[in-house]
Tab-separated table of C-alpha atoms in Angstrom:
chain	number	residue	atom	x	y	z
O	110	UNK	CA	38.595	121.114	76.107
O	111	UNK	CA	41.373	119.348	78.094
O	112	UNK	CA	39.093	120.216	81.577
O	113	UNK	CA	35.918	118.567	80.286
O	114	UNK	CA	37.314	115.218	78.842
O	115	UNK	CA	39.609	114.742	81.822
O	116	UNK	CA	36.417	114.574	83.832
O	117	UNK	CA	34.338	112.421	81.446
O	118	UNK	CA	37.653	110.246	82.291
O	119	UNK	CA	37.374	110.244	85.695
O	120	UNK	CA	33.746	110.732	86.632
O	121	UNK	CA	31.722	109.424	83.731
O	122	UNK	CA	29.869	106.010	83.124
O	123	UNK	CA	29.496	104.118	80.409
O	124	UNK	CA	26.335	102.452	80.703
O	125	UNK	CA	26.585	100.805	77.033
O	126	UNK	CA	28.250	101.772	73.802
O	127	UNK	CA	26.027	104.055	72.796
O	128	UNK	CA	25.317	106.049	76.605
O	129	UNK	CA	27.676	107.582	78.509
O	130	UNK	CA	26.181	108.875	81.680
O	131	UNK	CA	27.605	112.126	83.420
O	132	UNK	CA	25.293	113.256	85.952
O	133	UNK	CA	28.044	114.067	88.453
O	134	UNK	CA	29.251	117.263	86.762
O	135	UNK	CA	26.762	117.901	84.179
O	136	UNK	CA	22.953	117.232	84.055
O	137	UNK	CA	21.966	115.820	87.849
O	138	UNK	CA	24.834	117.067	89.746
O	139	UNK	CA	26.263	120.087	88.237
O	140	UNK	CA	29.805	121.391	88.894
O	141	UNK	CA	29.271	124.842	88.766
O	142	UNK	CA	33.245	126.248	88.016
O	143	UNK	CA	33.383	123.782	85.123
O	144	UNK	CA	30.475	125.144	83.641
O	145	UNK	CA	31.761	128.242	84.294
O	146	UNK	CA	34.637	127.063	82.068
O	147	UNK	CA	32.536	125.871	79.152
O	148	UNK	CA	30.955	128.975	79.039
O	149	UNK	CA	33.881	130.355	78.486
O	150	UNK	CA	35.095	128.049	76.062
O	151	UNK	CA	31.908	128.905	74.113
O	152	UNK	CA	32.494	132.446	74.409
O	153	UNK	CA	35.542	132.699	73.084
O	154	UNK	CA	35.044	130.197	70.202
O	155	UNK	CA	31.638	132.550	69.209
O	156	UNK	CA	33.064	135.491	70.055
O	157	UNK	CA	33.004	137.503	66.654
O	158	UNK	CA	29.606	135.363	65.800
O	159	UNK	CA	27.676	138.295	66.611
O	160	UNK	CA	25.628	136.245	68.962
O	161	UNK	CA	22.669	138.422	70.418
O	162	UNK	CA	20.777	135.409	72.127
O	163	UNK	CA	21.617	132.123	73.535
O	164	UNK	CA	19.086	129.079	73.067
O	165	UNK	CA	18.877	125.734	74.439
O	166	UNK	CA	16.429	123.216	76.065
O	167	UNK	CA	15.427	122.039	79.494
O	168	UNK	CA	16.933	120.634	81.374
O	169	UNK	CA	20.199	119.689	80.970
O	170	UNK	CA	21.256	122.296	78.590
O	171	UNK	CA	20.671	125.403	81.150
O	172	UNK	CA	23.218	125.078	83.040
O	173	UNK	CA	25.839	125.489	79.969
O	174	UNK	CA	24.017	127.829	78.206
O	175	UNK	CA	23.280	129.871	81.134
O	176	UNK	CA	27.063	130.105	81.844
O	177	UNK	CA	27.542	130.917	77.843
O	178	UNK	CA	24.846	133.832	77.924
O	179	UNK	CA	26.569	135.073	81.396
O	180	UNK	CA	30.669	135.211	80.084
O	181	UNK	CA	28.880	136.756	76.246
O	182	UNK	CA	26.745	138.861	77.907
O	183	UNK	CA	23.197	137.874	75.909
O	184	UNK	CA	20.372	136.718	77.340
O	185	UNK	CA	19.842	133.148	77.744
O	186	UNK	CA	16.327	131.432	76.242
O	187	UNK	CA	15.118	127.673	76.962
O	188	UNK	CA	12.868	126.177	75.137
O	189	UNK	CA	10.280	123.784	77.042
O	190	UNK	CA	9.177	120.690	76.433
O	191	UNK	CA	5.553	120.880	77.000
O	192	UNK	CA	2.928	123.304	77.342
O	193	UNK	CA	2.519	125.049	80.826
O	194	UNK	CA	-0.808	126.800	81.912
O	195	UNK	CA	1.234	129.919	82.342
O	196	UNK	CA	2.577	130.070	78.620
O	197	UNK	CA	0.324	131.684	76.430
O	198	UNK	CA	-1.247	130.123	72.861
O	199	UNK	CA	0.890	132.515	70.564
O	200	UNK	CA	4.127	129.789	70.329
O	201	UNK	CA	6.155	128.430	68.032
O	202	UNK	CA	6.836	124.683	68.223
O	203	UNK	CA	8.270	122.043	66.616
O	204	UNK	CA	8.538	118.134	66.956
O	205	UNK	CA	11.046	116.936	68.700
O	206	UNK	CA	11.901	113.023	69.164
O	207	UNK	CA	13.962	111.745	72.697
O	208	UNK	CA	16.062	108.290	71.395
O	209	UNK	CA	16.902	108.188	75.372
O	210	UNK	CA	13.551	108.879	76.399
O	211	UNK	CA	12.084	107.344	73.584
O	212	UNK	CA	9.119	109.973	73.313
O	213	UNK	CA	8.108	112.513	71.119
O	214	UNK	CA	8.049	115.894	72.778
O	215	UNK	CA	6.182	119.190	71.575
O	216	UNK	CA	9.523	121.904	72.187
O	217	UNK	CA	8.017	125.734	72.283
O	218	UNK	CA	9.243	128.921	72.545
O	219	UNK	CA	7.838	131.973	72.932
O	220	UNK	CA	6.653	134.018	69.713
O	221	UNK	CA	8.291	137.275	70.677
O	222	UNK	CA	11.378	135.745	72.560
O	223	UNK	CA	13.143	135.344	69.260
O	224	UNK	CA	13.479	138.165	66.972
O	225	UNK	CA	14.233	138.221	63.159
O	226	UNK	CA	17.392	140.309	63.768
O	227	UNK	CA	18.536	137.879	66.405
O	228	UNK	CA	21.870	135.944	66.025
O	229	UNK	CA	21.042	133.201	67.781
O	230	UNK	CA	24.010	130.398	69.643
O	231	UNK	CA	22.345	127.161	70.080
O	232	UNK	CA	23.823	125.517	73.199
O	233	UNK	CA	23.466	122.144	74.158
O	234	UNK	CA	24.729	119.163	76.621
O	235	UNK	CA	24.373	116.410	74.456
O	236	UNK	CA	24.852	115.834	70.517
O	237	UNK	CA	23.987	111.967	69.593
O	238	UNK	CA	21.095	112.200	66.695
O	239	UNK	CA	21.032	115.744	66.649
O	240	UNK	CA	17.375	115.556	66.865
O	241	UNK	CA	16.827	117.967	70.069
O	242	UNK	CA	19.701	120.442	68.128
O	243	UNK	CA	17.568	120.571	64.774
O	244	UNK	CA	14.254	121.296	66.243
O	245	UNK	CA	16.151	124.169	68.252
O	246	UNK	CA	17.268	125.431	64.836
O	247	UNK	CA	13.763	124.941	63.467
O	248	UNK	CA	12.357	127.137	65.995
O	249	UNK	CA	14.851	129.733	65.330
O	250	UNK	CA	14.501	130.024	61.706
O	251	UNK	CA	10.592	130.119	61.973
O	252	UNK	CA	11.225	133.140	64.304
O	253	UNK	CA	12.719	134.324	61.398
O	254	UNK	CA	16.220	134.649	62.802
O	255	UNK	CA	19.898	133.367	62.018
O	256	UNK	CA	21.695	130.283	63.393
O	257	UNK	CA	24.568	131.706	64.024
O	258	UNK	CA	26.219	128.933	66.346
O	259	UNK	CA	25.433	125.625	67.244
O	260	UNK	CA	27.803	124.405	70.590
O	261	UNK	CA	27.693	121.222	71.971
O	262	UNK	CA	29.315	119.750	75.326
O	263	UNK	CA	29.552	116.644	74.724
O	264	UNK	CA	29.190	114.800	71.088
O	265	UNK	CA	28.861	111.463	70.089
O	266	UNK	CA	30.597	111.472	67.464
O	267	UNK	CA	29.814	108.081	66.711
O	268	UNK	CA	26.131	108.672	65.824
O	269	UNK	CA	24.436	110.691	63.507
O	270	UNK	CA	24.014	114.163	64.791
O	271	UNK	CA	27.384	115.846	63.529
O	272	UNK	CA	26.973	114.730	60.013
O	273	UNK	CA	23.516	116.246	60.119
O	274	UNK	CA	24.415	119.181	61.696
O	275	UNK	CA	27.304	119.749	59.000
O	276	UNK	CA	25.483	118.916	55.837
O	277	UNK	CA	22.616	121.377	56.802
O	278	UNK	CA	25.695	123.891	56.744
O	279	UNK	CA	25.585	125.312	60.436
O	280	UNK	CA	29.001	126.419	62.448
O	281	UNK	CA	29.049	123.296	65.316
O	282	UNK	CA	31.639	123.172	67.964
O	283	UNK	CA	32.141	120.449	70.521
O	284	UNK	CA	33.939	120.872	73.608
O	285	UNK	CA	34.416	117.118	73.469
O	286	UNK	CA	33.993	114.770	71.224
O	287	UNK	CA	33.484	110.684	71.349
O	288	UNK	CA	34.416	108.442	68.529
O	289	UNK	CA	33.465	105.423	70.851
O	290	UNK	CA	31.934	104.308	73.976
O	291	UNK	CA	32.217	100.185	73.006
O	292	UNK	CA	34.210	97.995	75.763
O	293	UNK	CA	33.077	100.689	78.439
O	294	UNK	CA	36.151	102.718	77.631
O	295	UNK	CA	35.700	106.448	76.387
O	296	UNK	CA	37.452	106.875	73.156
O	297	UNK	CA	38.049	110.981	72.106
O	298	UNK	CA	38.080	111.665	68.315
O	299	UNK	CA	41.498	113.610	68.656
Z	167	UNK	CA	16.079	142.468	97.246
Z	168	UNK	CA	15.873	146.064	94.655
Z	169	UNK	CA	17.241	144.903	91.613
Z	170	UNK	CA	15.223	142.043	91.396
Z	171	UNK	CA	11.519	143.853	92.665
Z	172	UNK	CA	12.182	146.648	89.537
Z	173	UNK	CA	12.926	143.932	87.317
Z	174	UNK	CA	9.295	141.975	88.417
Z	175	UNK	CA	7.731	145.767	88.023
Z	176	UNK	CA	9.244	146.667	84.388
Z	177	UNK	CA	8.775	143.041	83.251
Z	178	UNK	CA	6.213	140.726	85.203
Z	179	UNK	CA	3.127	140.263	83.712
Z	180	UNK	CA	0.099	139.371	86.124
Z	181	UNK	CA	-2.216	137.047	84.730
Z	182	UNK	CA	-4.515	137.122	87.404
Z	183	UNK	CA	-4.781	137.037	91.021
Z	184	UNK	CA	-2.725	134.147	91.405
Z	185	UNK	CA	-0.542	133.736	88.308
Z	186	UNK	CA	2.784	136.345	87.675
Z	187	UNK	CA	4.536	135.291	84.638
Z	188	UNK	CA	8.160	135.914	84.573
Z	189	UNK	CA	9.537	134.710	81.767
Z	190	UNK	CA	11.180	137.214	80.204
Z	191	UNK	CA	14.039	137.035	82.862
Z	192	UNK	CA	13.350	134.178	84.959
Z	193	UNK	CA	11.849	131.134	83.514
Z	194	UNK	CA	11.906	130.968	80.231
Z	195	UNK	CA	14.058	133.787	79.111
Z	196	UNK	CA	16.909	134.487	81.590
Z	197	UNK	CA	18.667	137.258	82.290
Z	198	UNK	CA	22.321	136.010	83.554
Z	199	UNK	CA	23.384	139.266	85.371
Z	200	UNK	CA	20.306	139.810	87.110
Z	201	UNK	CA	20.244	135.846	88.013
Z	202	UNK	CA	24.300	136.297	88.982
Z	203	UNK	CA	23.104	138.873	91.607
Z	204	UNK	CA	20.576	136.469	92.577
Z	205	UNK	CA	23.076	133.412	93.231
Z	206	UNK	CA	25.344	136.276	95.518
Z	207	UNK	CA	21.939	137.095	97.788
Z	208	UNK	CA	21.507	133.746	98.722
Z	209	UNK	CA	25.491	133.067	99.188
Z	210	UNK	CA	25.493	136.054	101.022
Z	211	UNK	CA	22.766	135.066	103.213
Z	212	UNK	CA	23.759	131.679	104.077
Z	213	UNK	CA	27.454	132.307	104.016
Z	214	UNK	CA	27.130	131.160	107.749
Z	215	UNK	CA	24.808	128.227	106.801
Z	216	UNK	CA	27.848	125.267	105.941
Z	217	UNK	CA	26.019	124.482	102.966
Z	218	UNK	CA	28.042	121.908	101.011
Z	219	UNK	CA	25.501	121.626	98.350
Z	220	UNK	CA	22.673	123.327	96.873
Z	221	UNK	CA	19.272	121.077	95.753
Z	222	UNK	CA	16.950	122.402	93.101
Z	223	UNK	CA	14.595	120.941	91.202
Z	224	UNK	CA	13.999	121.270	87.054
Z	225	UNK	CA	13.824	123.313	85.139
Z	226	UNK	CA	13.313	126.979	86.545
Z	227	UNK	CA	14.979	126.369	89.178
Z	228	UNK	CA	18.450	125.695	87.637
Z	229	UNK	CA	19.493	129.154	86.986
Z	230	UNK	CA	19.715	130.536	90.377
Z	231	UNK	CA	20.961	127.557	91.708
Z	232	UNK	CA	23.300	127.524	89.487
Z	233	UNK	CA	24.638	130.750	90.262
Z	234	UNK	CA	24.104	130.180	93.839
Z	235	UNK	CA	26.237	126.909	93.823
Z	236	UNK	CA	28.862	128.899	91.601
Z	237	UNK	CA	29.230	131.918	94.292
Z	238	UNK	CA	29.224	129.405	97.167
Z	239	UNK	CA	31.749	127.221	95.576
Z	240	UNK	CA	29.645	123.938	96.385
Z	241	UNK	CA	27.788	121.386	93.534
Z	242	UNK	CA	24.402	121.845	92.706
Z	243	UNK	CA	21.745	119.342	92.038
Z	244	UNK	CA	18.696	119.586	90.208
Z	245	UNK	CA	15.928	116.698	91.085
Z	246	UNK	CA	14.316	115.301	88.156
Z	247	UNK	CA	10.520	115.009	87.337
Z	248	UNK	CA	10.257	111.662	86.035
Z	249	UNK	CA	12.651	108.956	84.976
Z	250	UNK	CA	15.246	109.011	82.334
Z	251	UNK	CA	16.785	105.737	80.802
Z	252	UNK	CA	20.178	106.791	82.236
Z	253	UNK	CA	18.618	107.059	86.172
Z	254	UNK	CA	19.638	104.248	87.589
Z	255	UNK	CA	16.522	102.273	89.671
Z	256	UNK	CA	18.945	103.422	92.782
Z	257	UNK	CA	16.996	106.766	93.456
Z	258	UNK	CA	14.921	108.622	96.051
Z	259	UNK	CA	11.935	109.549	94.940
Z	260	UNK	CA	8.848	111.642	96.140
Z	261	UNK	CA	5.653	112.872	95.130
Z	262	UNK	CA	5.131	116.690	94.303
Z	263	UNK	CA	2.060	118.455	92.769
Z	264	UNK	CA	2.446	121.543	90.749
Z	265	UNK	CA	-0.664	122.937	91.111
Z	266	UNK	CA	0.579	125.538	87.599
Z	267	UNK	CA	0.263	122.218	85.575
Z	268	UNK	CA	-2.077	120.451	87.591
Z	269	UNK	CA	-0.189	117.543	87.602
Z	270	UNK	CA	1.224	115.049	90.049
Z	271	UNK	CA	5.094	114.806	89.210
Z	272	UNK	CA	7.486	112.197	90.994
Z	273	UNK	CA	10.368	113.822	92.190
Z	274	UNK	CA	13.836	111.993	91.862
Z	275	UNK	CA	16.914	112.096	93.017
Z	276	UNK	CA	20.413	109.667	92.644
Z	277	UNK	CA	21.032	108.217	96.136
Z	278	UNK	CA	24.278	108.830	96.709
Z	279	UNK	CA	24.677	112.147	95.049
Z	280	UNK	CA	23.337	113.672	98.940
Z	281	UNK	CA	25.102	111.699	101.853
Z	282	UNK	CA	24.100	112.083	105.593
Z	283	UNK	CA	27.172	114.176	106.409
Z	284	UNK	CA	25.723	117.354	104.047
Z	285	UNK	CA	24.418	120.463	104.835
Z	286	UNK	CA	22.100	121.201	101.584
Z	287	UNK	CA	20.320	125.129	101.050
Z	288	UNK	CA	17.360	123.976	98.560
Z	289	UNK	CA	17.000	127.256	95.828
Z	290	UNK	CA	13.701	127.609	93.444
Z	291	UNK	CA	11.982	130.069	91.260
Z	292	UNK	CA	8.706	130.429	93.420
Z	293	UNK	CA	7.637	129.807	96.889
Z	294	UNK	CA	3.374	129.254	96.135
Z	295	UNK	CA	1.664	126.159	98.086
Z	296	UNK	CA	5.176	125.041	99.027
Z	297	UNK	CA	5.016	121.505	97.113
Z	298	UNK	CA	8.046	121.487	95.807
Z	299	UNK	CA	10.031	122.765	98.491
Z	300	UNK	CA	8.746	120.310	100.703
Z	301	UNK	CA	9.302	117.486	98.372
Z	302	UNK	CA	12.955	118.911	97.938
Z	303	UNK	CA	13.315	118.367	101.971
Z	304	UNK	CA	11.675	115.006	101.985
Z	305	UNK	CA	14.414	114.039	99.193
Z	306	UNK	CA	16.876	115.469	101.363
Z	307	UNK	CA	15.758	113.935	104.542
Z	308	UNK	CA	15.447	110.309	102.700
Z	309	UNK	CA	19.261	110.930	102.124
Z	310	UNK	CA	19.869	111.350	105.985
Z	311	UNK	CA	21.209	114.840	105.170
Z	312	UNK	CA	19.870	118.483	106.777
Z	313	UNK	CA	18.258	121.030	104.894
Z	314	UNK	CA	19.938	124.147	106.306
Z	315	UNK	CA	17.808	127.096	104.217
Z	316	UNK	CA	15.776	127.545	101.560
Z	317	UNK	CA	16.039	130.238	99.226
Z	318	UNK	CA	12.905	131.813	97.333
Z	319	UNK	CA	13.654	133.801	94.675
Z	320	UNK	CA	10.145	134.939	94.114
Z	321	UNK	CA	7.822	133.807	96.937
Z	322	UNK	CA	3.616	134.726	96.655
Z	323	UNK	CA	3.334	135.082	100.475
Z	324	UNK	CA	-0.529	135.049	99.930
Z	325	UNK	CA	-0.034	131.636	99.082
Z	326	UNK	CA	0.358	129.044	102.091
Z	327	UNK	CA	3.750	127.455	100.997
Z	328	UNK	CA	5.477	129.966	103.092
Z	329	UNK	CA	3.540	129.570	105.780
Z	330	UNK	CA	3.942	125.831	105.905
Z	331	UNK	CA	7.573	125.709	105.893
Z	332	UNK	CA	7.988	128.669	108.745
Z	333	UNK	CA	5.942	125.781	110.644
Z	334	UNK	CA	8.012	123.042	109.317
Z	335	UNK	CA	10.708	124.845	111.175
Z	336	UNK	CA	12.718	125.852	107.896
Z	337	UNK	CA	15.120	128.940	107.478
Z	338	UNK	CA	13.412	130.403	104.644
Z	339	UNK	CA	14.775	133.662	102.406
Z	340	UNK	CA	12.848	134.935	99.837
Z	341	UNK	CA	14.605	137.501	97.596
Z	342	UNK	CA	11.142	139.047	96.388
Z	343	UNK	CA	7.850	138.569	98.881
Z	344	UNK	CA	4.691	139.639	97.319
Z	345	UNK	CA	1.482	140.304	99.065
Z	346	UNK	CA	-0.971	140.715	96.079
Z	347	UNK	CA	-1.849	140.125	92.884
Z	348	UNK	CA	-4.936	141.543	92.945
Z	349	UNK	CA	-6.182	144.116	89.894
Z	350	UNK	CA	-3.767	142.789	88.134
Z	351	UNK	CA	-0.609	144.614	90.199
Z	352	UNK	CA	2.118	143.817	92.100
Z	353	UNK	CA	2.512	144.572	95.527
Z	354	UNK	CA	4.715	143.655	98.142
Z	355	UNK	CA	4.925	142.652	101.149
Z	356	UNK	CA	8.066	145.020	102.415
């Protein structure tokens, strides 16, 4: 997506070679018309997916997948990272670990939220080690429903999350994707 | 505001006489139309306002912020509970307690993402003891900047948070104002 990288160009950071900070446009400051473009973007790429539901995970992947669920039509589901008093017992959860956080988090969903005839697009800002992107697909499948999508903003192509996304055989598309971040310079894989 | 008060009616589910859960369209499950309508309220609103950018604060509140930053044309922000890696030490920070969680949460924000010169309308889910809200003016106050509305998209009016930012001297709209929860119903205040 010619939009999206142009603005990594011009209004991301690289911190190191493995972080690449864009919290002007996309998870601290949000430009809301380019989102509205990604959600297009996702639309269109999913659009005979049969998507009923779109799922992603606080924070940063709302904003995208909100934008998805809106141009699709399909409700829009994010799963939280920890328990609130307001959530009842009857979840489903899963492990998730945070390399940029370093922390484990508990990621839950709502039993009910998720049904087994649901075709379910996983949406979210960041692929690196695909961790938070499998335990979104764990929840889904022990809700008894279908991956039928898994789209990420932007991937790091660099680390392991693609390859793990592919082997495990689900349909991943990146709006852009990074084959390196080393001598602060953003490298695109095409 | 009708379309939203049905929706808390056919969907809401009190908990008790201080707790409405709304997460099948709100905050955890979101309904994009309904929160599209939402983002055109508060644009409508404060169409008059010279917002140039609208301040929420994760996670709930991203969605109608969102929308509300997409109909006004201006960024949106979301303030961050706690530090992430990729935050620079460069932030504002404040202290909010969420009295759902029962936890004391420091609030942050990127210093130069708000500069003196703006004119920010703060959005979030609820209005209750008004912690948040504040903290989302004290953030935008540290930055220099004037908070010129706050939208509520679901405020408990028996609660005091409304009550202290009417005496802060705030411009405060709340989309859905509710006077009880008592016996486990709804009732507003209009």
């Amino acid at each position: 997506m010619d939009e999206l990288k142009s603005r990594i160009r011009k209004d991301g950071t690289v911190i190191n070679s493995e972080i690449l900070k864009v919290d002007r446009f996309l998870n601290h400051q949000i430009d809301p018309q380019l989102m509205k473009a990604i959600g297009k973007a996702f639309a269109i790429h999913f659009q005979n997916a049969g998507i009923t539901k779109v799922l992603t995970i606080e924070s940063s992947g709302i904003a995208p997948a909100l934008m998805t669920g809106l141009e699709m039509n399909v409700p829009v589901l994010f799963a939280r990272k920890k328990k609130s008093l307001t959530i009842n017992e009857d979840s489903l959860t899963t492990d998730v670990y945070s390399f940029t956080k370093k922390v484990h988090n508990t990621v839950l969903l709502e039993k009910d939220t998720i049904i087994k005839e649901d075709h379910v697009l996983i949406i979210d800002d960041f692929l690196a080690n695909g961790e938070a992107a499998l335990g979104l697909t764990r929840l889904v499948e022990l809700a008894g429903a279908a991956v039928s999508g898994i789209g990420i903003v932007i991937e790091k192509s660099f680390q392991q999350g693609r390859g793990r996304l592919d082997r495990a055989g689900y349909a991943v598309y990146s709006l852009a994707r990074i084959a390196s971040l080393n001598d602060h310079h953003v490298q695109f894989l095409d």
